[in-house]
Amino acid sequence: MDFGTFDLADSDTHTDMGFHPANGLIFSTPGRAVICTGIHTGLVNVSVTTRRHPPTEADADAWDEIMDHSVDSLTGTLHVASVMADAPPLPPLTPHGPGPYRIRVHARGRDLAPDGTAEEPSEDYLLVTWPAPPSPDIIHKQTDQRGSQLRTGPHRTPPASPPISGEEADRKRMLRERLGKSMGRHV
């Protein structure tokens, strides 16, 4: 993890998004999400779970911060990435192909070495994804100081998505319809 973040990216291209999340944990644009860590540089533990349906409950006792956030995978290969290091050998977060997903980000330990360097992991993250239409963030728990600093510090809204072509709009509509039908059969 570098520069106090790690990425979830559809590609290996990294661009500076230049802002911090108003929610104190995660922000995204189509094809990319950024999770804010407590450390500036070093190692963190990351676990990934993918699902077909949303989890029923959040394990609030085990984590400092828990939030559901919408992400849009353009290629269906959204994966954990780092700006300065090779990607860890974790499965893709979007096994159901391109389209909209929800991600539940669990974080703990972000206050142990704020803005420091960690040669041994002291922070833990659990990322749980499932296909779902975009919706506002859902906050399950917000208790760490790092998140509080980011929520009260200066932040900007992510840039608006560029307009999409008619063909791309049709593809996204079909994915949303397929997602809605799939979720309706299994609820």
mmCIF file of C-alpha atoms in Angstrom:
data_model
loop_
_atom_site.group_PDB
_atom_site.id
_atom_site.type_symbol
_atom_site.label_atom_id
_atom_site.label_comp_id
_atom_site.label_asym_id
_atom_site.label_seq_id
_atom_site.Cartn_x
_atom_site.Cartn_y
_atom_site.Cartn_z
ATOM 1 C CA MET A 1 0.000 0.000 0.000
ATOM 2 C CA ASP A 2 1.351 3.381 -0.944
ATOM 3 C CA PHE A 3 0.389 6.990 -0.350
ATOM 4 C CA GLY A 4 -2.189 5.947 2.262
ATOM 5 C CA THR A 5 -4.351 3.978 -0.178
ATOM 6 C CA PHE A 6 -4.787 0.820 -2.147
ATOM 7 C CA ASP A 7 -6.767 0.434 -5.352
ATOM 8 C CA LEU A 8 -9.453 -1.766 -6.767
ATOM 9 C CA ALA A 9 -8.881 -1.502 -10.498
ATOM 10 C CA ASP A 10 -10.158 -2.932 -13.773
ATOM 11 C CA SER A 11 -6.722 -2.424 -15.347
ATOM 12 C CA ASP A 12 -3.113 -1.918 -14.314
ATOM 13 C CA THR A 13 -3.249 1.775 -15.275
ATOM 14 C CA HIS A 14 -3.074 4.078 -12.247
ATOM 15 C CA THR A 15 -4.189 7.671 -12.372
ATOM 16 C CA ASP A 16 -4.193 10.189 -9.541
ATOM 17 C CA MET A 17 -7.808 10.745 -8.550
ATOM 18 C CA GLY A 18 -6.684 13.622 -6.303
ATOM 19 C CA PHE A 19 -9.355 13.606 -3.607
ATOM 20 C CA HIS A 20 -10.339 11.952 -0.344
ATOM 21 C CA PRO A 21 -13.635 10.262 0.417
ATOM 22 C CA ALA A 22 -16.307 12.182 2.250
ATOM 23 C CA ASN A 23 -17.221 8.864 3.918
ATOM 24 C CA GLY A 24 -13.680 8.400 5.303
ATOM 25 C CA LEU A 25 -13.016 4.998 3.735
ATOM 26 C CA ILE A 26 -13.668 4.517 -0.012
ATOM 27 C CA PHE A 27 -14.332 6.489 -3.180
ATOM 28 C CA SER A 28 -14.725 5.392 -6.771
ATOM 29 C CA THR A 29 -15.109 6.241 -10.419
ATOM 30 C CA PRO A 30 -16.124 3.753 -13.146
ATOM 31 C CA GLY A 31 -13.476 1.034 -13.338
ATOM 32 C CA ARG A 32 -11.636 2.054 -10.163
ATOM 33 C CA ALA A 33 -12.105 2.444 -6.417
ATOM 34 C CA VAL A 34 -9.644 3.663 -3.796
ATOM 35 C CA ILE A 35 -9.597 2.533 -0.160
ATOM 36 C CA CYS A 36 -7.860 4.801 2.353
ATOM 37 C CA THR A 37 -5.483 3.166 4.821
ATOM 38 C CA GLY A 38 -4.064 4.469 8.092
ATOM 39 C CA ILE A 39 -0.432 3.831 7.097
ATOM 40 C CA HIS A 40 1.282 5.841 4.390
ATOM 41 C CA THR A 41 3.405 2.996 3.029
ATOM 42 C CA GLY A 42 3.746 -0.685 3.752
ATOM 43 C CA LEU A 43 1.796 -3.872 4.143
ATOM 44 C CA VAL A 44 -1.826 -4.481 5.096
ATOM 45 C CA ASN A 45 -3.873 -7.683 5.225
ATOM 46 C CA VAL A 46 -6.636 -7.890 2.608
ATOM 47 C CA SER A 47 -9.213 -10.662 2.254
ATOM 48 C CA VAL A 48 -11.728 -10.902 -0.575
ATOM 49 C CA THR A 49 -15.120 -12.616 -0.691
ATOM 50 C CA THR A 50 -17.497 -12.544 -3.634
ATOM 51 C CA ARG A 51 -21.192 -13.334 -3.394
ATOM 52 C CA ARG A 52 -24.296 -13.504 -5.542
ATOM 53 C CA HIS A 53 -26.408 -11.731 -2.900
ATOM 54 C CA PRO A 54 -25.754 -9.138 -0.209
ATOM 55 C CA PRO A 55 -24.610 -10.286 3.219
ATOM 56 C CA THR A 56 -27.436 -10.303 5.754
ATOM 57 C CA GLU A 57 -25.557 -8.653 8.630
ATOM 58 C CA ALA A 58 -22.366 -6.718 9.249
ATOM 59 C CA ASP A 59 -20.053 -8.072 11.985
ATOM 60 C CA ALA A 60 -19.710 -4.720 13.741
ATOM 61 C CA ASP A 61 -17.927 -6.139 16.806
ATOM 62 C CA ALA A 62 -14.856 -7.226 14.832
ATOM 63 C CA TRP A 63 -14.256 -4.047 12.796
ATOM 64 C CA ASP A 64 -13.672 -0.295 13.280
ATOM 65 C CA GLU A 65 -15.261 0.818 10.006
ATOM 66 C CA ILE A 66 -17.811 -0.957 7.802
ATOM 67 C CA MET A 67 -19.429 0.570 4.745
ATOM 68 C CA ASP A 68 -21.332 -0.549 1.638
ATOM 69 C CA HIS A 69 -20.351 1.399 -1.485
ATOM 70 C CA SER A 70 -21.296 1.103 -5.173
ATOM 71 C CA VAL A 71 -18.597 0.401 -7.757
ATOM 72 C CA ASP A 72 -18.894 -0.032 -11.514
ATOM 73 C CA SER A 73 -16.641 -2.584 -13.195
ATOM 74 C CA LEU A 74 -16.079 -1.734 -16.842
ATOM 75 C CA THR A 75 -14.325 -4.996 -17.729
ATOM 76 C CA GLY A 76 -15.443 -7.467 -15.061
ATOM 77 C CA THR A 77 -11.866 -7.818 -13.800
ATOM 78 C CA LEU A 78 -11.867 -5.450 -10.804
ATOM 79 C CA HIS A 79 -9.009 -6.580 -8.541
ATOM 80 C CA VAL A 80 -6.942 -5.383 -5.580
ATOM 81 C CA ALA A 81 -3.944 -3.375 -6.781
ATOM 82 C CA SER A 82 -1.163 -1.186 -5.416
ATOM 83 C CA VAL A 83 0.457 1.822 -7.040
ATOM 84 C CA MET A 84 4.071 0.896 -6.202
ATOM 85 C CA ALA A 85 3.970 -2.913 -5.948
ATOM 86 C CA ASP A 86 2.720 -5.965 -7.792
ATOM 87 C CA ALA A 87 -0.914 -6.876 -7.263
ATOM 88 C CA PRO A 88 -1.458 -9.459 -4.537
ATOM 89 C CA PRO A 89 -2.670 -12.916 -5.643
ATOM 90 C CA LEU A 90 -6.330 -12.366 -4.796
ATOM 91 C CA PRO A 91 -9.355 -13.334 -6.910
ATOM 92 C CA PRO A 92 -11.196 -10.679 -8.934
ATOM 93 C CA LEU A 93 -13.918 -8.824 -7.043
ATOM 94 C CA THR A 94 -16.309 -8.965 -10.002
ATOM 95 C CA PRO A 95 -16.726 -12.630 -11.012
ATOM 96 C CA HIS A 96 -20.163 -11.995 -12.546
ATOM 97 C CA GLY A 97 -18.722 -9.831 -15.336
ATOM 98 C CA PRO A 98 -18.845 -6.096 -16.028
ATOM 99 C CA GLY A 99 -21.487 -3.887 -14.470
ATOM 100 C CA PRO A 100 -22.544 -2.430 -11.140
ATOM 101 C CA TYR A 101 -21.569 -4.036 -7.834
ATOM 102 C CA ARG A 102 -21.806 -3.248 -4.151
ATOM 103 C CA ILE A 103 -18.722 -3.648 -2.023
ATOM 104 C CA ARG A 104 -18.810 -3.924 1.758
ATOM 105 C CA VAL A 105 -15.472 -2.644 3.045
ATOM 106 C CA HIS A 106 -14.464 -3.718 6.556
ATOM 107 C CA ALA A 107 -11.415 -2.014 8.112
ATOM 108 C CA ARG A 108 -9.576 -2.255 11.426
ATOM 109 C CA GLY A 109 -6.218 -1.063 12.697
ATOM 110 C CA ARG A 110 -6.030 2.190 10.723
ATOM 111 C CA ASP A 111 -5.179 4.113 13.924
ATOM 112 C CA LEU A 112 -2.198 1.918 14.943
ATOM 113 C CA ALA A 113 0.490 3.602 12.795
ATOM 114 C CA PRO A 114 -1.126 6.722 11.288
ATOM 115 C CA ASP A 115 0.772 7.988 8.250
ATOM 116 C CA GLY A 116 3.654 5.652 9.151
ATOM 117 C CA THR A 117 5.412 2.817 7.389
ATOM 118 C CA ALA A 118 4.508 -0.788 8.151
ATOM 119 C CA GLU A 119 6.920 -3.585 7.291
ATOM 120 C CA GLU A 120 4.553 -6.026 9.025
ATOM 121 C CA PRO A 121 0.778 -5.711 8.500
ATOM 122 C CA SER A 122 -1.113 -4.024 11.334
ATOM 123 C CA GLU A 123 -4.261 -3.185 9.372
ATOM 124 C CA ASP A 124 -6.909 -5.613 8.161
ATOM 125 C CA TYR A 125 -9.445 -5.226 5.355
ATOM 126 C CA LEU A 126 -12.245 -7.538 4.285
ATOM 127 C CA LEU A 127 -13.851 -6.776 0.922
ATOM 128 C CA VAL A 128 -17.177 -8.445 0.144
ATOM 129 C CA THR A 129 -18.747 -7.843 -3.294
ATOM 130 C CA TRP A 130 -22.021 -8.762 -4.960
ATOM 131 C CA PRO A 131 -23.796 -7.579 -8.131
ATOM 132 C CA ALA A 132 -26.268 -4.782 -7.369
ATOM 133 C CA PRO A 133 -27.526 -1.550 -8.894
ATOM 134 C CA PRO A 134 -25.850 1.675 -7.761
ATOM 135 C CA SER A 135 -27.183 3.167 -4.542
ATOM 136 C CA PRO A 136 -26.016 5.547 -1.800
ATOM 137 C CA ASP A 137 -23.395 4.461 0.725
ATOM 138 C CA ILE A 138 -24.655 2.544 3.747
ATOM 139 C CA ILE A 139 -22.640 3.102 6.902
ATOM 140 C CA HIS A 140 -22.653 0.153 9.301
ATOM 141 C CA LYS A 141 -19.921 1.469 11.622
ATOM 142 C CA GLN A 142 -17.558 4.470 11.754
ATOM 143 C CA THR A 143 -15.310 4.590 14.819
ATOM 144 C CA ASP A 144 -11.644 5.037 13.871
ATOM 145 C CA GLN A 145 -9.753 8.342 14.018
ATOM 146 C CA ARG A 146 -8.383 7.976 10.473
ATOM 147 C CA GLY A 147 -11.892 7.868 9.034
ATOM 148 C CA SER A 148 -12.956 10.783 11.215
ATOM 149 C CA GLN A 149 -10.017 12.877 9.948
ATOM 150 C CA LEU A 150 -10.882 12.097 6.331
ATOM 151 C CA ARG A 151 -14.583 12.845 6.872
ATOM 152 C CA THR A 152 -13.868 16.258 8.416
ATOM 153 C CA GLY A 153 -10.896 17.177 6.204
ATOM 154 C CA PRO A 154 -11.011 18.793 2.777
ATOM 155 C CA HIS A 155 -12.450 16.560 0.106
ATOM 156 C CA ARG A 156 -13.873 16.919 -3.322
ATOM 157 C CA THR A 157 -16.543 15.012 -5.131
ATOM 158 C CA PRO A 158 -15.255 12.580 -7.757
ATOM 159 C CA PRO A 159 -15.400 13.955 -11.297
ATOM 160 C CA ALA A 160 -18.546 13.217 -13.257
ATOM 161 C CA SER A 161 -18.424 10.197 -15.514
ATOM 162 C CA PRO A 162 -17.937 11.038 -19.174
ATOM 163 C CA PRO A 163 -21.043 10.688 -21.339
ATOM 164 C CA ILE A 164 -21.426 7.204 -22.757
ATOM 165 C CA SER A 165 -22.265 6.254 -26.317
ATOM 166 C CA GLY A 166 -25.634 4.800 -27.284
ATOM 167 C CA GLU A 167 -24.064 1.358 -27.676
ATOM 168 C CA GLU A 168 -22.456 1.573 -24.222
ATOM 169 C CA ALA A 169 -25.740 2.798 -22.691
ATOM 170 C CA ASP A 170 -27.542 -0.190 -24.268
ATOM 171 C CA ARG A 171 -24.920 -2.588 -22.882
ATOM 172 C CA LYS A 172 -25.279 -1.135 -19.355
ATOM 173 C CA ARG A 173 -29.096 -1.253 -19.583
ATOM 174 C CA MET A 174 -28.982 -4.917 -20.604
ATOM 175 C CA LEU A 175 -26.602 -5.695 -17.715
ATOM 176 C CA ARG A 176 -28.927 -3.960 -15.239
ATOM 177 C CA GLU A 177 -31.925 -5.879 -16.610
ATOM 178 C CA ARG A 178 -30.022 -9.176 -16.436
ATOM 179 C CA LEU A 179 -28.916 -8.352 -12.895
ATOM 180 C CA GLY A 180 -32.470 -7.504 -11.834
ATOM 181 C CA LYS A 181 -33.854 -10.739 -13.288
ATOM 182 C CA SER A 182 -31.057 -12.811 -11.743
ATOM 183 C CA MET A 183 -31.509 -11.271 -8.310
ATOM 184 C CA GLY A 184 -35.291 -11.660 -8.495
ATOM 185 C CA ARG A 185 -35.031 -15.429 -9.059
ATOM 186 C CA HIS A 186 -32.767 -16.031 -6.078
ATOM 187 C CA VAL A 187 -34.214 -13.790 -3.371
#
